[in-house]
PDB file of C-alpha atoms and ligand atoms in Angstrom:
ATOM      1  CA  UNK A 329      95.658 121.314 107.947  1.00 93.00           C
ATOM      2  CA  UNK A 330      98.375 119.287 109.706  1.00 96.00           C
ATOM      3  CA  UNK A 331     101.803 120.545 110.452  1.00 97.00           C
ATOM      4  CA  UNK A 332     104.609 118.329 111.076  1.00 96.00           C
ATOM      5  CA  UNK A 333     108.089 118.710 111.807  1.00 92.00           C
ATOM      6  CA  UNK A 334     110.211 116.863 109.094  1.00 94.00           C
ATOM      7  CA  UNK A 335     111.776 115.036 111.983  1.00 95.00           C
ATOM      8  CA  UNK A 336     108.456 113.975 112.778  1.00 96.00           C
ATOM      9  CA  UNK A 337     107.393 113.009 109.765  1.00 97.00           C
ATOM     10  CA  UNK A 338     110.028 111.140 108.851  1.00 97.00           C
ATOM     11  CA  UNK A 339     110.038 108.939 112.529  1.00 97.00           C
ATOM     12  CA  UNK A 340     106.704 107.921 111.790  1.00 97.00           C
ATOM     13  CA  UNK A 341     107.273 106.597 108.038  1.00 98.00           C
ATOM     14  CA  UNK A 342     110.351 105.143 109.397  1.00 98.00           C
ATOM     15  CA  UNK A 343     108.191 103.077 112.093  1.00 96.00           C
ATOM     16  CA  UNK A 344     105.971 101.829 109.208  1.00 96.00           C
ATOM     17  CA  UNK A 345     108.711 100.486 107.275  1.00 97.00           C
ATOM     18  CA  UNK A 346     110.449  98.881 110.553  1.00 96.00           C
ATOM     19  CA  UNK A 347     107.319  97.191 111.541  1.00 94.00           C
ATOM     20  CA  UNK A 348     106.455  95.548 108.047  1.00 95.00           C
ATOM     21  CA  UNK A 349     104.359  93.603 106.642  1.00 94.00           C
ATOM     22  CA  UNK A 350     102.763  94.733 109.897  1.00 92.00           C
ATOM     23  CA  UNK A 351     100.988  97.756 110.820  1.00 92.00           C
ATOM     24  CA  UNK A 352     102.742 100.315 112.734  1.00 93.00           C
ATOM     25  CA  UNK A 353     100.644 102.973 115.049  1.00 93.00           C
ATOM     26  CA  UNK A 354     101.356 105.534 117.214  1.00 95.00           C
ATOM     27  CA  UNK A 355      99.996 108.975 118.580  1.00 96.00           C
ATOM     28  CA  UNK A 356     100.880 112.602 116.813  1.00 97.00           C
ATOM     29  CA  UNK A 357     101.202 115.200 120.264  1.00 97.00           C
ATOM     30  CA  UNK A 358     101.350 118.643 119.841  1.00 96.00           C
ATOM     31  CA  UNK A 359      98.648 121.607 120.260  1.00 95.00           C
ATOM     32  CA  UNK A 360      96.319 123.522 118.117  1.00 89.00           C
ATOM     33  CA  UNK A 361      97.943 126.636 115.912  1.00 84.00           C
ATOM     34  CA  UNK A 362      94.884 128.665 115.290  1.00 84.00           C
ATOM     35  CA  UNK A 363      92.696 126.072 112.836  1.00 82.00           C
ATOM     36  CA  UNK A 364      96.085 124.142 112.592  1.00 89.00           C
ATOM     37  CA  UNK A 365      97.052 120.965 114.351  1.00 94.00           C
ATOM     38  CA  UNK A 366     100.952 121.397 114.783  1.00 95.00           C
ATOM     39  CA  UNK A 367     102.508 118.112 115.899  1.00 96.00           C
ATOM     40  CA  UNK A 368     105.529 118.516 117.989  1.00 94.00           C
ATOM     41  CA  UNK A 369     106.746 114.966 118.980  1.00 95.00           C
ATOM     42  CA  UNK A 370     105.136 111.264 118.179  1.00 96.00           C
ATOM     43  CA  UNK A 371     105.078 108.523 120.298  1.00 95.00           C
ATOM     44  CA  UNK A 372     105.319 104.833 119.326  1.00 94.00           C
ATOM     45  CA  UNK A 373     102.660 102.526 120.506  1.00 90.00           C
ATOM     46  CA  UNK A 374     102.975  98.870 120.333  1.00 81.00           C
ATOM     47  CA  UNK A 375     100.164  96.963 117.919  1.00 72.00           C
ATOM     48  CA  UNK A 376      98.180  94.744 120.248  1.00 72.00           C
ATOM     49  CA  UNK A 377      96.113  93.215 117.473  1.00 71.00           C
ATOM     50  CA  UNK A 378      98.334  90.010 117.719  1.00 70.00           C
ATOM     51  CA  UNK A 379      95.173  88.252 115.876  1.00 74.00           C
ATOM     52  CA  UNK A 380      96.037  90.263 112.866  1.00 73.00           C
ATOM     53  CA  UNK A 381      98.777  93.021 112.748  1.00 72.00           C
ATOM     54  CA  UNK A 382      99.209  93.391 109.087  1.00 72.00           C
ATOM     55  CA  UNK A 383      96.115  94.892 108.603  1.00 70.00           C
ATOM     56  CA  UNK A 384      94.206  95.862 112.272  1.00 73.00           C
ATOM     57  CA  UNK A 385      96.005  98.255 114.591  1.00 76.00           C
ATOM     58  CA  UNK A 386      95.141  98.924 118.362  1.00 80.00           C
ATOM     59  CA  UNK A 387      96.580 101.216 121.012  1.00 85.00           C
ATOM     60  CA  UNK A 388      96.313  99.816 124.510  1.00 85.00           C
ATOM     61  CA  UNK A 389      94.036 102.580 126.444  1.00 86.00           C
ATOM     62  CA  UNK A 390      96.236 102.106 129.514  1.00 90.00           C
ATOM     63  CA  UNK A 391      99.156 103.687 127.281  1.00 90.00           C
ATOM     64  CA  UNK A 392      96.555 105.953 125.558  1.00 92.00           C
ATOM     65  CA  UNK A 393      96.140 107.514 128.826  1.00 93.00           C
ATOM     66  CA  UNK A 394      99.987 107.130 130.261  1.00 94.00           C
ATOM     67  CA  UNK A 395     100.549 108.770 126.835  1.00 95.00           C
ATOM     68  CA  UNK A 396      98.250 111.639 127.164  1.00 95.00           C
ATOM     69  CA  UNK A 397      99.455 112.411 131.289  1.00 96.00           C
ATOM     70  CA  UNK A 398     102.628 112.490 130.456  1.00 95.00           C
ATOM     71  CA  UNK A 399     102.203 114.768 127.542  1.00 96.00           C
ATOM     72  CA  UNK A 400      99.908 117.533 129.352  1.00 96.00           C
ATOM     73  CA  UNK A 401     102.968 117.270 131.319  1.00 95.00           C
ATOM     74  CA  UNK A 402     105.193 118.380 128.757  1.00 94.00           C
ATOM     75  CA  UNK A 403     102.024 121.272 127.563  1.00 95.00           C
ATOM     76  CA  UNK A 404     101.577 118.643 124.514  1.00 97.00           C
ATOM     77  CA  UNK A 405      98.027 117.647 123.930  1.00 96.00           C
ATOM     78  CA  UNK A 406      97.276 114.461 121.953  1.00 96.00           C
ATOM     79  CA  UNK A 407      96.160 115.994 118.385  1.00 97.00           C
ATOM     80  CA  UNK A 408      95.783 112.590 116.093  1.00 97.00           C
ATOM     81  CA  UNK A 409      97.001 109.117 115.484  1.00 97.00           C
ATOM     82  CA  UNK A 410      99.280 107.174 112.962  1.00 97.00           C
ATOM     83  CA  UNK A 411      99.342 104.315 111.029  1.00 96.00           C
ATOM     84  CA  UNK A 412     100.582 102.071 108.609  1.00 96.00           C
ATOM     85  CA  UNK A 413      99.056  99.864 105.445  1.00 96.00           C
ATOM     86  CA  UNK A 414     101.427  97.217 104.181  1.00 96.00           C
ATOM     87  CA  UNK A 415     101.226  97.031 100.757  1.00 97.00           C
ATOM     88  CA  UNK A 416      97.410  99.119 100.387  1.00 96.00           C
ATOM     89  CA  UNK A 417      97.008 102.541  99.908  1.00 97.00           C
ATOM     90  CA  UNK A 418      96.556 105.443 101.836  1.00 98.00           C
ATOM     91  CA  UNK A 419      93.509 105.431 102.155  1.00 97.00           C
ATOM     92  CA  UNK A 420      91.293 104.775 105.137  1.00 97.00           C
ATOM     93  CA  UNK A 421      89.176 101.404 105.299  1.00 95.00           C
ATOM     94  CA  UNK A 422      85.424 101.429 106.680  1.00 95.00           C
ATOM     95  CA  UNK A 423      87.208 100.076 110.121  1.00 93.00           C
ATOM     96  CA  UNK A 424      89.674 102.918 110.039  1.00 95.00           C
ATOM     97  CA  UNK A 425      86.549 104.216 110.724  1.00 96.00           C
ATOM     98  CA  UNK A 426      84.665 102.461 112.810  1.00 94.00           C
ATOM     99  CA  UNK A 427      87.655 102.336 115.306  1.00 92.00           C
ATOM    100  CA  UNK A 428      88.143 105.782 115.178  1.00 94.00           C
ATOM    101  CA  UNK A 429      87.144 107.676 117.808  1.00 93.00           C
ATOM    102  CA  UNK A 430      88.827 111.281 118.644  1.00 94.00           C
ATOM    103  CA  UNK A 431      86.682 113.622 116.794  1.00 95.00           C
ATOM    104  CA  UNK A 432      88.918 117.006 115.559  1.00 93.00           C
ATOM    105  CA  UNK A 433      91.546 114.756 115.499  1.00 95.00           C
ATOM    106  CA  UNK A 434      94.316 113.936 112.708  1.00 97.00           C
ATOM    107  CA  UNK A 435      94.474 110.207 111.080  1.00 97.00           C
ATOM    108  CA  UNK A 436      97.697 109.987 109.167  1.00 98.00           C
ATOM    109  CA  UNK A 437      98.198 106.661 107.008  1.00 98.00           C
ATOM    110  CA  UNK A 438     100.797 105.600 105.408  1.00 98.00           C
ATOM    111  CA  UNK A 439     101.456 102.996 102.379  1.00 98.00           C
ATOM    112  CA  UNK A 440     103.965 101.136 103.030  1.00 98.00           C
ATOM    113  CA  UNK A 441     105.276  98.973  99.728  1.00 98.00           C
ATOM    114  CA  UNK A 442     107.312  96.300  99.968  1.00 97.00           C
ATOM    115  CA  UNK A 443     108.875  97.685 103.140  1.00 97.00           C
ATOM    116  CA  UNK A 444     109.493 101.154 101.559  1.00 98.00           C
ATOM    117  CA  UNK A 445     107.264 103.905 102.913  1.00 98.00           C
ATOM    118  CA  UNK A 446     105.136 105.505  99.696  1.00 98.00           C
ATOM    119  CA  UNK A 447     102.246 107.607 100.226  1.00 98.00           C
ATOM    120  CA  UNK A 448     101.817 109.401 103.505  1.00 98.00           C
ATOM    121  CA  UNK A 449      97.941 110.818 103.577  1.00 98.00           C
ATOM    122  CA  UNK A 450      95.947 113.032 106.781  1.00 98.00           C
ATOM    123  CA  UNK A 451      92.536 112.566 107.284  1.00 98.00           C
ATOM    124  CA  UNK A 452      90.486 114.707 109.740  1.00 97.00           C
ATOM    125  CA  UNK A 453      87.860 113.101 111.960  1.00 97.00           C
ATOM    126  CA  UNK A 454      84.952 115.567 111.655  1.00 97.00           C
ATOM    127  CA  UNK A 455      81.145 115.166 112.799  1.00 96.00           C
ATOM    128  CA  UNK A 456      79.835 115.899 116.227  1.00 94.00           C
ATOM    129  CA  UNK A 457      79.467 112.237 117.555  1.00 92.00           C
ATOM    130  CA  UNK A 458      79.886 108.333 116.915  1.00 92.00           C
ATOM    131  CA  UNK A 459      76.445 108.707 114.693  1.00 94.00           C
ATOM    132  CA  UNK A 460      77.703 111.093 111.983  1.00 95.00           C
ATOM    133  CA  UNK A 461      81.593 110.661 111.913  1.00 97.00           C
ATOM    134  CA  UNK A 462      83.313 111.175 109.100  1.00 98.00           C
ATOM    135  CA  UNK A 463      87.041 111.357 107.496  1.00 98.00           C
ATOM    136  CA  UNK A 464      87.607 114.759 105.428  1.00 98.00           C
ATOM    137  CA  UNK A 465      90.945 114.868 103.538  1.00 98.00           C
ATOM    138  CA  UNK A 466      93.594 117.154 104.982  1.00 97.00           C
ATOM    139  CA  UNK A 467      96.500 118.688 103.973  1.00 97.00           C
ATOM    140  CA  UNK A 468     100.229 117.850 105.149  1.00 97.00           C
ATOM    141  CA  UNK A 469     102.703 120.644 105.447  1.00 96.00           C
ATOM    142  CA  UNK A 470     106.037 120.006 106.749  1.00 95.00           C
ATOM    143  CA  UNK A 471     107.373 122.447 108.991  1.00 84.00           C
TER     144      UNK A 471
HETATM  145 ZN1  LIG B1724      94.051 101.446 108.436  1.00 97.52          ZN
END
């Protein structure tokens, strides 16, 4: 399960709908409740798929890891990633996938519908390693 703070949850919606009809992403920091991820604060990333930002996102790694320092700093860990799909569901795609990398990690997606945020779904990166990834469904609860 994935806990966010309303506050939270509403920022990153918010970003989807500011950034459309292109993607939004960003990173979910927080630390690990028991079998919870709690997510205490997001941060914004810019989309550097210029080829195609209304349906590709990419986070720099430079600010993946400038992200991540100053976090630990803070006792925040990075616990997932966001998204947006402009007009799509919230669902993820077979690159969602691919691209996907943190295992234990939370994938959040949101649909974003003619610039109003709709659906806002988790998915859980399970598996041990690149070869037998997966995305499991996972509960949102607002805290
Ligand atoms: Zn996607």
């Amino acid at each position: 399960m994935l806990k966010v703070n309303r506050k939270e949850y509403d920022a990153l919606r918010g970003h989807g709908e500011e950034t459309y009809p292109h993607e939004c992403c960003g990173v979910l920091l927080g630390r690990m409740d028991g079998d919870e991820r709690l997510v205490t604060s997001i941060v914004r990333c810019g989309n550097t798929r210029a080829d195609s930002p209304h349906n590709r996102y990419n986070i720099d790694p430079r600010e993946l890891v400038r992200i991540q320092r100053e976090g630990r700093d803070r006792g925040e860990d990075i616990v997932g990633f966001y998204h947006s799909h402009p007009d799509h569901p919230a669902r993820w795609s077979p690159t969602d996938l691919a691209e996907a990398h943190w295992i234990g990690c939370s994938y959040v997606i949101t649909s974003i519908t003619k610039g109003k945020a709709e659906t806002t779904n988790s998915f859980e990166l399970c598996g041990s390693d690149e070869n037998d990834k997966r995305f499991a469904d996972e509960k949102i609860e607002l805290a």
